[in-house]
Amino acid sequence: METKTVRLGDVANVNPRLPLTKGTVARKIPMEALTAHQRHIDSFIYEKYSGGVKFQNGDTLVARITPSLENGKTSYVDLLDKDEIAFGSTEFIVLRAKNKLILPKFLYYISISDDFRQMAIQSMTGTSGRQRVQSESVINYEFSLPDIEKQTAIVDLLDAIDQKLKINQQINKNLLKLSVLGFNKWLDSTQSNQYTSLDKIASFKNGIAMQKFSPTDKIHVLPVIKIRELNQGYIDSNSDSVTSVIDDDVKVHNGDLVFSWSGTLSAKIWTDGDAALNQHLFKVTSNRWPKWFYYLWVLHHLNTFRGIAADKKTTMGHIKRKDLTNAKVLIPNAKEFKNLDTILNPIIEQMVNGGIESKNLIDIRNILLPKLLSGSMDLSSIEETINND
C-alpha cells in the first residue's frame, strides 16, 4: 500500500475555533460521556456555554488528561444535528480533518492507534495524577497516510465493526428494559402470596482484599474487578492484577452477576472476561433459581439499597447483610414461573451473548487496526479472495 508520511497538523486542525456565544444553551458532552474503546457517544446534557472546547459532527474527541487517555477515551462526534455546535470538557483535544486530505473517520482511527496513544502518553506534562497531553505534540505527530481510496476501504471495514458495537449496546439496553417491564407486569398481576428474602434466593459472596495476592509470574494472572471496573463495565490498563491462584468463589466469569454493596451501588452482568473479585463487591449466584430471577430482584431493590447507603454517616455509604434479609422477594407459583422463565431467560442469555460478542469485536478491531494502518494487511487481496470464493 503506497503511503506518504505526514504531520497530523498538516491534514487536520487541532482544537479548531467555532462560534458559540457564552450563555447559549447547547449540548455538552462531559468526559464521563465517553466510553473507553467505543467510537460512538451515547449521552449528553444541555447546559449554558461558559467555556470549554467546541466541536461539530465529524470531529474526534481525544481525552488529554490521565488516566482517561490511557484508558482509551477517544470518540467520534456524529450525534449532533446538521451545523450544530456543541461543547465539552477542557480536557478534550478536538481533531478535525482538513477537506480532501484525510477522511474524518480515518483520522479517528489514527487517534485510537497504539502508536498515537503512546506518543500522547509520552508527551504528558504536569503533576502526578493530573498530567496532560500537549497540543503541540499532537500537531507534530507523524504517520503514514494512504490515498483516499485506501482510506475509504480501511474505514469501511472498521466502520462495520463499530456500527455493530453500537447496535449491540442499544439492543442490550432495550432487552434490559423489556425484562424489567415483563417482571414488573408480573408483580402487578401475580396471584402468589409466598414471600421469602433476597438472601434466600441467592448466595452473595463478598470479594476479598486483592492487594494481598500479587502475581508471582506473568502467566497465572487475573485482572481485578473493583467498583470502578464494574461501573464502566470493563478492565483497562489501570486495573490491578493478582495471581490466578485464588479461591474459585472469588473469581468472576462471563455471565456472572456482580453487585457493588458499597460506594456507588450497582448490579451488572459481567462480560469482560475472567477476573478476580475485590472487596465491596458481591458475586451473586444461585443453585436453585435462574439468573434472570435473582438479577431482576436485585435490580428491583437497588434504589432502596441506594437510599440506605446514602443515609450512612460515613465517607462511603454501604448496605449490610441484614438489608439483604429485609429485602422481600415474592415467589411466583408454578404456572407463573414457567411463563416468566420462557420469556425472561432467553432475554438475559441474549444480553450475556451480546456483551461477549462486543468484547470479541473490540479485540478483533484492535488486532486489525495496526495492520490496516501500517499497510501490512492488503485489503485488495482480501477482496479478491472473497470475490473468487
GROMACS .gro file of C-alpha atoms in nm, residues 3-353:
model
  351
    3THR     CA    1   0.156   0.597   0.159
    4LYS     CA    2   0.317   0.929   0.239
    5THR     CA    3   0.444   1.046   0.575
    6VAL     CA    4   0.256   1.348   0.706
    7ARG     CA    5   0.230   1.554   1.020
    8LEU     CA    6  -0.112   1.539   1.180
    9GLY     CA    7  -0.121   1.920   1.180
   10ASP     CA    8  -0.084   1.919   0.801
   11VAL     CA    9  -0.400   1.714   0.742
   12ALA     CA   10  -0.612   1.809   1.045
   13ASN     CA   11  -0.696   2.107   1.260
   14VAL     CA   12  -0.627   2.069   1.630
   15ASN     CA   13  -0.871   2.247   1.860
   16PRO     CA   14  -1.028   2.449   1.575
   17ARG     CA   15  -1.238   2.752   1.659
   18LEU     CA   16  -1.615   2.755   1.630
   19PRO     CA   17  -1.866   3.034   1.708
   20LEU     CA   18  -2.065   2.973   2.027
   21THR     CA   19  -2.167   3.269   2.240
   22LYS     CA   20  -2.130   3.241   2.616
   23GLY     CA   21  -2.467   3.188   2.781
   24THR     CA   22  -2.605   2.997   2.482
   25VAL     CA   23  -2.778   2.673   2.580
   26ALA     CA   24  -2.611   2.394   2.384
   27ARG     CA   25  -2.535   2.026   2.407
   28LYS     CA   26  -2.247   1.945   2.636
   29ILE     CA   27  -2.051   1.622   2.625
   30PRO     CA   28  -1.863   1.573   2.953
   31MET     CA   29  -1.569   1.337   2.994
   32GLU     CA   30  -1.788   1.072   3.156
   33ALA     CA   31  -1.999   1.054   2.838
   34LEU     CA   32  -1.706   0.892   2.658
   35THR     CA   33  -1.668   0.516   2.694
   36ALA     CA   34  -1.326   0.360   2.653
   37HIS     CA   35  -1.272   0.181   2.321
   38GLN     CA   36  -1.611   0.297   2.195
   39ARG     CA   37  -1.643   0.523   1.892
   40HIS     CA   38  -1.996   0.649   1.940
   41ILE     CA   39  -2.111   0.887   2.212
   42ASP     CA   40  -2.444   0.792   2.361
   43SER     CA   41  -2.513   1.059   2.622
   44PHE     CA   42  -2.508   1.436   2.662
   45ILE     CA   43  -2.664   1.715   2.863
   46TYR     CA   44  -2.792   2.063   2.778
   47GLU     CA   45  -2.616   2.347   2.955
   48LYS     CA   46  -2.531   2.714   2.912
   49TYR     CA   47  -2.195   2.752   2.743
   50SER     CA   48  -1.941   2.918   2.971
   51GLY     CA   49  -1.619   2.770   2.836
   52GLY     CA   50  -1.458   2.454   2.705
   53VAL     CA   51  -1.375   2.310   2.365
   54LYS     CA   52  -1.629   2.332   2.083
   55PHE     CA   53  -1.695   2.076   1.815
   56GLN     CA   54  -1.934   1.952   1.547
   57ASN     CA   55  -2.018   1.632   1.364
   58GLY     CA   56  -1.714   1.468   1.208
   59ASP     CA   57  -1.477   1.580   1.484
   60THR     CA   58  -1.279   1.342   1.704
   61LEU     CA   59  -1.257   1.399   2.080
   62VAL     CA   60  -0.938   1.276   2.249
   63ALA     CA   61  -0.908   1.279   2.627
   64ARG     CA   62  -0.587   1.469   2.707
   65ILE     CA   63  -0.567   1.400   3.081
   66THR     CA   64  -0.454   1.097   3.278
   67PRO     CA   65  -0.598   0.835   3.328
   68SER     CA   66  -0.870   0.895   3.067
   69LEU     CA   67  -0.624   0.895   2.777
   70GLU     CA   68  -0.451   0.575   2.888
   71ASN     CA   69  -0.791   0.410   2.932
   72GLY     CA   70  -0.879   0.477   2.568
   73LYS     CA   71  -1.134   0.758   2.596
   74THR     CA   72  -1.149   0.874   2.235
   75SER     CA   73  -1.475   0.912   2.045
   76TYR     CA   74  -1.617   1.036   1.716
   77VAL     CA   75  -1.887   1.303   1.710
   78ASP     CA   76  -2.186   1.206   1.498
   79LEU     CA   77  -2.486   1.260   1.725
   80LEU     CA   78  -2.543   1.632   1.655
   81ASP     CA   79  -2.783   1.795   1.412
   82LYS     CA   80  -2.660   1.950   1.088
   83ASP     CA   81  -2.446   2.261   1.155
   84GLU     CA   82  -2.499   2.218   1.531
   85ILE     CA   83  -2.213   2.325   1.758
   86ALA     CA   84  -2.166   2.152   2.092
   87PHE     CA   85  -1.908   2.190   2.366
   88GLY     CA   86  -1.736   1.978   2.623
   89SER     CA   87  -1.463   1.937   2.877
   90THR     CA   88  -1.148   2.146   2.853
   91GLU     CA   89  -0.972   1.810   2.895
   92PHE     CA   90  -1.057   1.717   2.533
   93ILE     CA   91  -0.837   1.771   2.232
   94VAL     CA   92  -1.052   1.821   1.921
   95LEU     CA   93  -0.931   1.688   1.586
   96ARG     CA   94  -1.096   1.797   1.261
   97ALA     CA   95  -0.999   1.656   0.921
   98LYS     CA   96  -0.898   1.906   0.655
   99ASN     CA   97  -1.104   1.878   0.338
  100LYS     CA   98  -0.992   1.617   0.082
  101LEU     CA   99  -0.672   1.530   0.270
  102ILE     CA  100  -0.793   1.274   0.521
  103LEU     CA  101  -1.130   1.116   0.592
  104PRO     CA  102  -1.278   1.220   0.929
  105LYS     CA  103  -1.323   0.858   1.040
  106PHE     CA  104  -0.975   0.764   0.921
  107LEU     CA  105  -0.845   1.044   1.145
  108TYR     CA  106  -1.043   0.891   1.430
  109TYR     CA  107  -0.882   0.550   1.370
  110ILE     CA  108  -0.537   0.710   1.366
  111SER     CA  109  -0.616   0.868   1.704
  112ILE     CA  110  -0.705   0.534   1.868
  113SER     CA  111  -0.394   0.355   1.739
  114ASP     CA  112  -0.138   0.237   1.994
  115ASP     CA  113   0.131   0.443   1.820
  116PHE     CA  114  -0.066   0.768   1.857
  117ARG     CA  115  -0.164   0.690   2.216
  118GLN     CA  116   0.194   0.609   2.317
  119MET     CA  117   0.312   0.936   2.162
  120ALA     CA  118   0.045   1.124   2.354
  121ILE     CA  119   0.126   0.950   2.683
  122GLN     CA  120   0.497   1.021   2.646
  123SER     CA  121   0.426   1.388   2.579
  124MET     CA  122   0.229   1.437   2.900
  125THR     CA  123   0.345   1.703   3.145
  126GLY     CA  124   0.222   1.819   3.483
  127THR     CA  125   0.195   1.688   3.836
  128SER     CA  126   0.139   1.320   3.902
  129GLY     CA  127  -0.226   1.222   3.857
  130ARG     CA  128  -0.309   1.539   3.660
  131GLN     CA  129  -0.080   1.510   3.361
  132ARG     CA  130  -0.197   1.638   3.025
  133VAL     CA  131  -0.109   1.585   2.661
  134GLN     CA  132   0.046   1.885   2.491
  135SER     CA  133  -0.133   2.001   2.173
  136GLU     CA  134   0.200   2.071   2.004
  137SER     CA  135   0.296   1.705   2.027
  138VAL     CA  136  -0.032   1.608   1.862
  139ILE     CA  137   0.020   1.861   1.583
  140ASN     CA  138   0.370   1.728   1.513
  141TYR     CA  139   0.274   1.360   1.526
  142GLU     CA  140   0.386   1.185   1.207
  143PHE     CA  141   0.214   0.888   1.048
  144SER     CA  142   0.174   0.712   0.714
  145LEU     CA  143  -0.125   0.834   0.515
  146PRO     CA  144  -0.262   0.630   0.221
  147ASP     CA  145  -0.465   0.782  -0.059
  148ILE     CA  146  -0.837   0.848  -0.019
  149GLU     CA  147  -0.934   0.525  -0.195
  150LYS     CA  148  -0.732   0.315   0.051
  151GLN     CA  149  -0.857   0.523   0.344
  152THR     CA  150  -1.214   0.453   0.234
  153ALA     CA  151  -1.152   0.077   0.217
  154ILE     CA  152  -0.998   0.075   0.567
  155VAL     CA  153  -1.274   0.290   0.714
  156ASP     CA  154  -1.545   0.072   0.558
  157LEU     CA  155  -1.403  -0.240   0.723
  158LEU     CA  156  -1.355  -0.086   1.069
  159ASP     CA  157  -1.679   0.112   1.048
  160ALA     CA  158  -1.878  -0.210   1.012
  161ILE     CA  159  -1.732  -0.333   1.343
  162ASP     CA  160  -1.805  -0.008   1.525
  163GLN     CA  161  -2.158   0.006   1.389
  164LYS     CA  162  -2.218  -0.347   1.518
  165LEU     CA  163  -2.085  -0.245   1.859
  166LYS     CA  164  -2.330   0.045   1.866
  167ILE     CA  165  -2.618  -0.182   1.767
  168ASN     CA  166  -2.523  -0.441   2.031
  169GLN     CA  167  -2.521  -0.176   2.301
  170GLN     CA  168  -2.864  -0.047   2.203
  171ILE     CA  169  -3.005  -0.400   2.180
  172ASN     CA  170  -2.882  -0.481   2.529
  173LYS     CA  171  -3.032  -0.160   2.669
  174ASN     CA  172  -3.366  -0.245   2.510
  175LEU     CA  173  -3.352  -0.606   2.629
  176LEU     CA  174  -3.294  -0.492   2.986
  177LYS     CA  175  -3.590  -0.254   2.961
  178LEU     CA  176  -3.808  -0.537   2.826
  179SER     CA  177  -3.704  -0.774   3.105
  180VAL     CA  178  -3.778  -0.515   3.377
  181LEU     CA  179  -4.110  -0.434   3.211
  182GLY     CA  180  -4.211  -0.801   3.198
  183PHE     CA  181  -4.100  -0.856   3.557
  184ASN     CA  182  -4.294  -0.554   3.685
  185LYS     CA  183  -4.602  -0.658   3.490
  186TRP     CA  184  -4.593  -0.994   3.668
  187LEU     CA  185  -4.557  -0.821   4.007
  188ASP     CA  186  -4.865  -0.613   3.937
  189SER     CA  187  -5.079  -0.911   3.838
  190THR     CA  188  -4.946  -1.210   4.036
  191GLN     CA  189  -5.177  -1.434   4.236
  192SER     CA  190  -4.891  -1.554   4.457
  193ASN     CA  191  -4.859  -1.461   4.824
  194GLN     CA  192  -4.547  -1.664   4.902
  195TYR     CA  193  -4.265  -1.442   5.028
  196THR     CA  194  -3.902  -1.500   5.117
  197SER     CA  195  -3.593  -1.277   5.140
  198LEU     CA  196  -3.334  -1.179   4.883
  199ASP     CA  197  -3.055  -1.366   5.059
  200LYS     CA  198  -3.265  -1.684   5.049
  201ILE     CA  199  -3.292  -1.699   4.670
  202ALA     CA  200  -2.921  -1.638   4.601
  203SER     CA  201  -2.575  -1.652   4.754
  204PHE     CA  202  -2.397  -1.318   4.795
  205LYS     CA  203  -2.024  -1.394   4.802
  206ASN     CA  204  -1.815  -1.098   4.912
  207GLY     CA  205  -1.487  -1.029   4.737
  208ILE     CA  206  -1.156  -1.009   4.918
  209ALA     CA  207  -0.873  -0.757   4.957
  210MET     CA  208  -0.690  -0.849   4.638
  211GLN     CA  209  -0.380  -0.641   4.717
  212LYS     CA  210  -0.269  -0.936   4.931
  213PHE     CA  211  -0.245  -1.163   4.625
  214SER     CA  212   0.014  -1.006   4.398
  215PRO     CA  213   0.108  -1.203   4.083
  216THR     CA  214   0.401  -1.439   4.122
  217ASP     CA  215   0.460  -1.482   3.748
  218LYS     CA  216   0.335  -1.346   3.414
  219ILE     CA  217   0.121  -1.648   3.327
  220HIS     CA  218  -0.107  -1.709   3.626
  221VAL     CA  219  -0.259  -1.361   3.637
  222LEU     CA  220  -0.611  -1.219   3.661
  223PRO     CA  221  -0.729  -0.857   3.640
  224VAL     CA  222  -0.920  -0.724   3.941
  225ILE     CA  223  -1.278  -0.601   3.933
  226LYS     CA  224  -1.323  -0.310   4.170
  227ILE     CA  225  -1.619  -0.073   4.189
  228ARG     CA  226  -1.464   0.138   3.911
  229GLU     CA  227  -1.436  -0.157   3.673
  230LEU     CA  228  -1.791  -0.267   3.748
  231ASN     CA  229  -1.933   0.079   3.682
  232GLN     CA  230  -1.754   0.116   3.350
  233GLY     CA  231  -1.813  -0.249   3.255
  234TYR     CA  232  -1.459  -0.342   3.152
  235ILE     CA  233  -1.098  -0.389   3.257
  236ASP     CA  234  -0.848  -0.127   3.144
  237SER     CA  235  -0.477  -0.052   3.162
  238ASN     CA  236  -0.514   0.094   3.512
  239SER     CA  237  -0.684  -0.213   3.657
  240ASP     CA  238  -0.487  -0.406   3.917
  241SER     CA  239  -0.369  -0.764   3.862
  242VAL     CA  240  -0.342  -1.057   4.101
  243THR     CA  241  -0.234  -1.417   4.090
  244SER     CA  242  -0.495  -1.652   3.947
  245VAL     CA  243  -0.417  -1.894   4.231
  246ILE     CA  244  -0.710  -1.779   4.444
  247ASP     CA  245  -1.034  -1.945   4.553
  248ASP     CA  246  -1.275  -2.011   4.269
  249ASP     CA  247  -1.562  -1.845   4.454
  250VAL     CA  248  -1.390  -1.504   4.423
  251LYS     CA  249  -1.325  -1.549   4.051
  252VAL     CA  250  -1.569  -1.386   3.810
  253HIS     CA  251  -1.651  -1.524   3.466
  254ASN     CA  252  -1.862  -1.404   3.176
  255GLY     CA  253  -2.230  -1.410   3.270
  256ASP     CA  254  -2.177  -1.369   3.646
  257LEU     CA  255  -2.384  -1.110   3.829
  258VAL     CA  256  -2.170  -0.863   4.025
  259PHE     CA  257  -2.329  -0.631   4.281
  260SER     CA  258  -2.142  -0.344   4.449
  261TRP     CA  259  -2.276  -0.301   4.802
  262SER     CA  260  -2.056  -0.002   4.893
  263GLY     CA  261  -1.986   0.335   4.736
  264THR     CA  262  -2.172   0.357   4.406
  265LEU     CA  263  -2.425   0.076   4.434
  266SER     CA  264  -2.486  -0.103   4.104
  267ALA     CA  265  -2.557  -0.451   3.971
  268LYS     CA  266  -2.433  -0.570   3.632
  269ILE     CA  267  -2.383  -0.893   3.446
  270TRP     CA  268  -2.010  -0.915   3.373
  271THR     CA  269  -1.897  -0.989   3.016
  272ASP     CA  270  -1.536  -0.868   3.002
  273GLY     CA  271  -1.365  -1.200   3.069
  274ASP     CA  272  -1.223  -1.382   3.370
  275ALA     CA  273  -1.132  -1.160   3.665
  276ALA     CA  274  -1.085  -1.153   4.042
  277LEU     CA  275  -1.350  -1.005   4.272
  278ASN     CA  276  -1.232  -0.729   4.505
  279GLN     CA  277  -1.384  -0.641   4.841
  280HIS     CA  278  -1.701  -0.427   4.849
  281LEU     CA  279  -1.846  -0.641   4.570
  282PHE     CA  280  -2.074  -0.945   4.577
  283LYS     CA  281  -2.076  -1.224   4.323
  284VAL     CA  282  -2.440  -1.332   4.317
  285THR     CA  283  -2.522  -1.694   4.230
  286SER     CA  284  -2.796  -1.948   4.293
  287ASN     CA  285  -2.816  -2.326   4.277
  288ARG     CA  286  -3.195  -2.317   4.259
  289TRP     CA  287  -3.313  -2.006   4.078
  290PRO     CA  288  -3.222  -1.891   3.725
  291LYS     CA  289  -3.012  -1.583   3.673
  292TRP     CA  290  -3.299  -1.366   3.550
  293PHE     CA  291  -3.488  -1.421   3.874
  294TYR     CA  292  -3.225  -1.308   4.121
  295TYR     CA  293  -3.085  -1.042   3.884
  296LEU     CA  294  -3.421  -0.871   3.844
  297TRP     CA  295  -3.494  -0.893   4.215
  298VAL     CA  296  -3.159  -0.725   4.292
  299LEU     CA  297  -3.246  -0.451   4.041
  300HIS     CA  298  -3.593  -0.423   4.197
  301HIS     CA  299  -3.442  -0.341   4.538
  302LEU     CA  300  -3.147  -0.138   4.409
  303ASN     CA  301  -3.296   0.208   4.464
  304THR     CA  302  -3.394   0.110   4.819
  305PHE     CA  303  -3.038  -0.009   4.883
  306ARG     CA  304  -2.901   0.318   4.745
  307GLY     CA  305  -3.124   0.509   4.984
  308ILE     CA  306  -2.996   0.304   5.278
  309ALA     CA  307  -2.635   0.365   5.172
  310ALA     CA  308  -2.695   0.738   5.129
  311ASP     CA  309  -2.820   0.763   5.487
  312LYS     CA  310  -2.499   0.618   5.629
  313LYS     CA  311  -2.294   0.885   5.801
  314THR     CA  312  -1.967   0.760   5.658
  315THR     CA  313  -1.736   0.860   5.377
  316MET     CA  314  -1.853   0.559   5.176
  317GLY     CA  315  -2.217   0.459   5.206
  318HIS     CA  316  -2.297   0.090   5.209
  319ILE     CA  317  -2.555  -0.173   5.292
  320LYS     CA  318  -2.527  -0.466   5.532
  321ARG     CA  319  -2.629  -0.827   5.501
  322LYS     CA  320  -2.932  -0.760   5.715
  323ASP     CA  321  -3.056  -0.533   5.437
  324LEU     CA  322  -3.050  -0.833   5.203
  325THR     CA  323  -3.254  -1.024   5.460
  326ASN     CA  324  -3.502  -0.738   5.492
  327ALA     CA  325  -3.548  -0.719   5.114
  328LYS     CA  326  -3.861  -0.920   5.045
  329VAL     CA  327  -3.897  -1.145   4.741
  330LEU     CA  328  -4.224  -1.276   4.603
  331ILE     CA  329  -4.209  -1.632   4.470
  332PRO     CA  330  -4.423  -1.697   4.159
  333ASN     CA  331  -4.646  -2.001   4.151
  334ALA     CA  332  -4.553  -2.285   3.917
  335LYS     CA  333  -4.757  -2.160   3.621
  336GLU     CA  334  -4.633  -1.803   3.659
  337PHE     CA  335  -4.273  -1.914   3.690
  338LYS     CA  336  -4.296  -2.126   3.375
  339ASN     CA  337  -4.436  -1.833   3.178
  340LEU     CA  338  -4.176  -1.591   3.315
  341ASP     CA  339  -3.889  -1.830   3.252
  342THR     CA  340  -3.998  -1.882   2.891
  343ILE     CA  341  -3.982  -1.507   2.829
  344LEU     CA  342  -3.706  -1.376   3.055
  345ASN     CA  343  -3.442  -1.648   3.040
  346PRO     CA  344  -3.375  -1.603   2.664
  347ILE     CA  345  -3.362  -1.224   2.710
  348ILE     CA  346  -3.095  -1.240   2.981
  349GLU     CA  347  -2.897  -1.502   2.789
  350GLN     CA  348  -2.903  -1.281   2.479
  351MET     CA  349  -2.777  -0.987   2.686
  352VAL     CA  350  -2.483  -1.200   2.802
  353ASN     CA  351  -2.410  -1.318   2.449
   0.00000   0.00000   0.00000
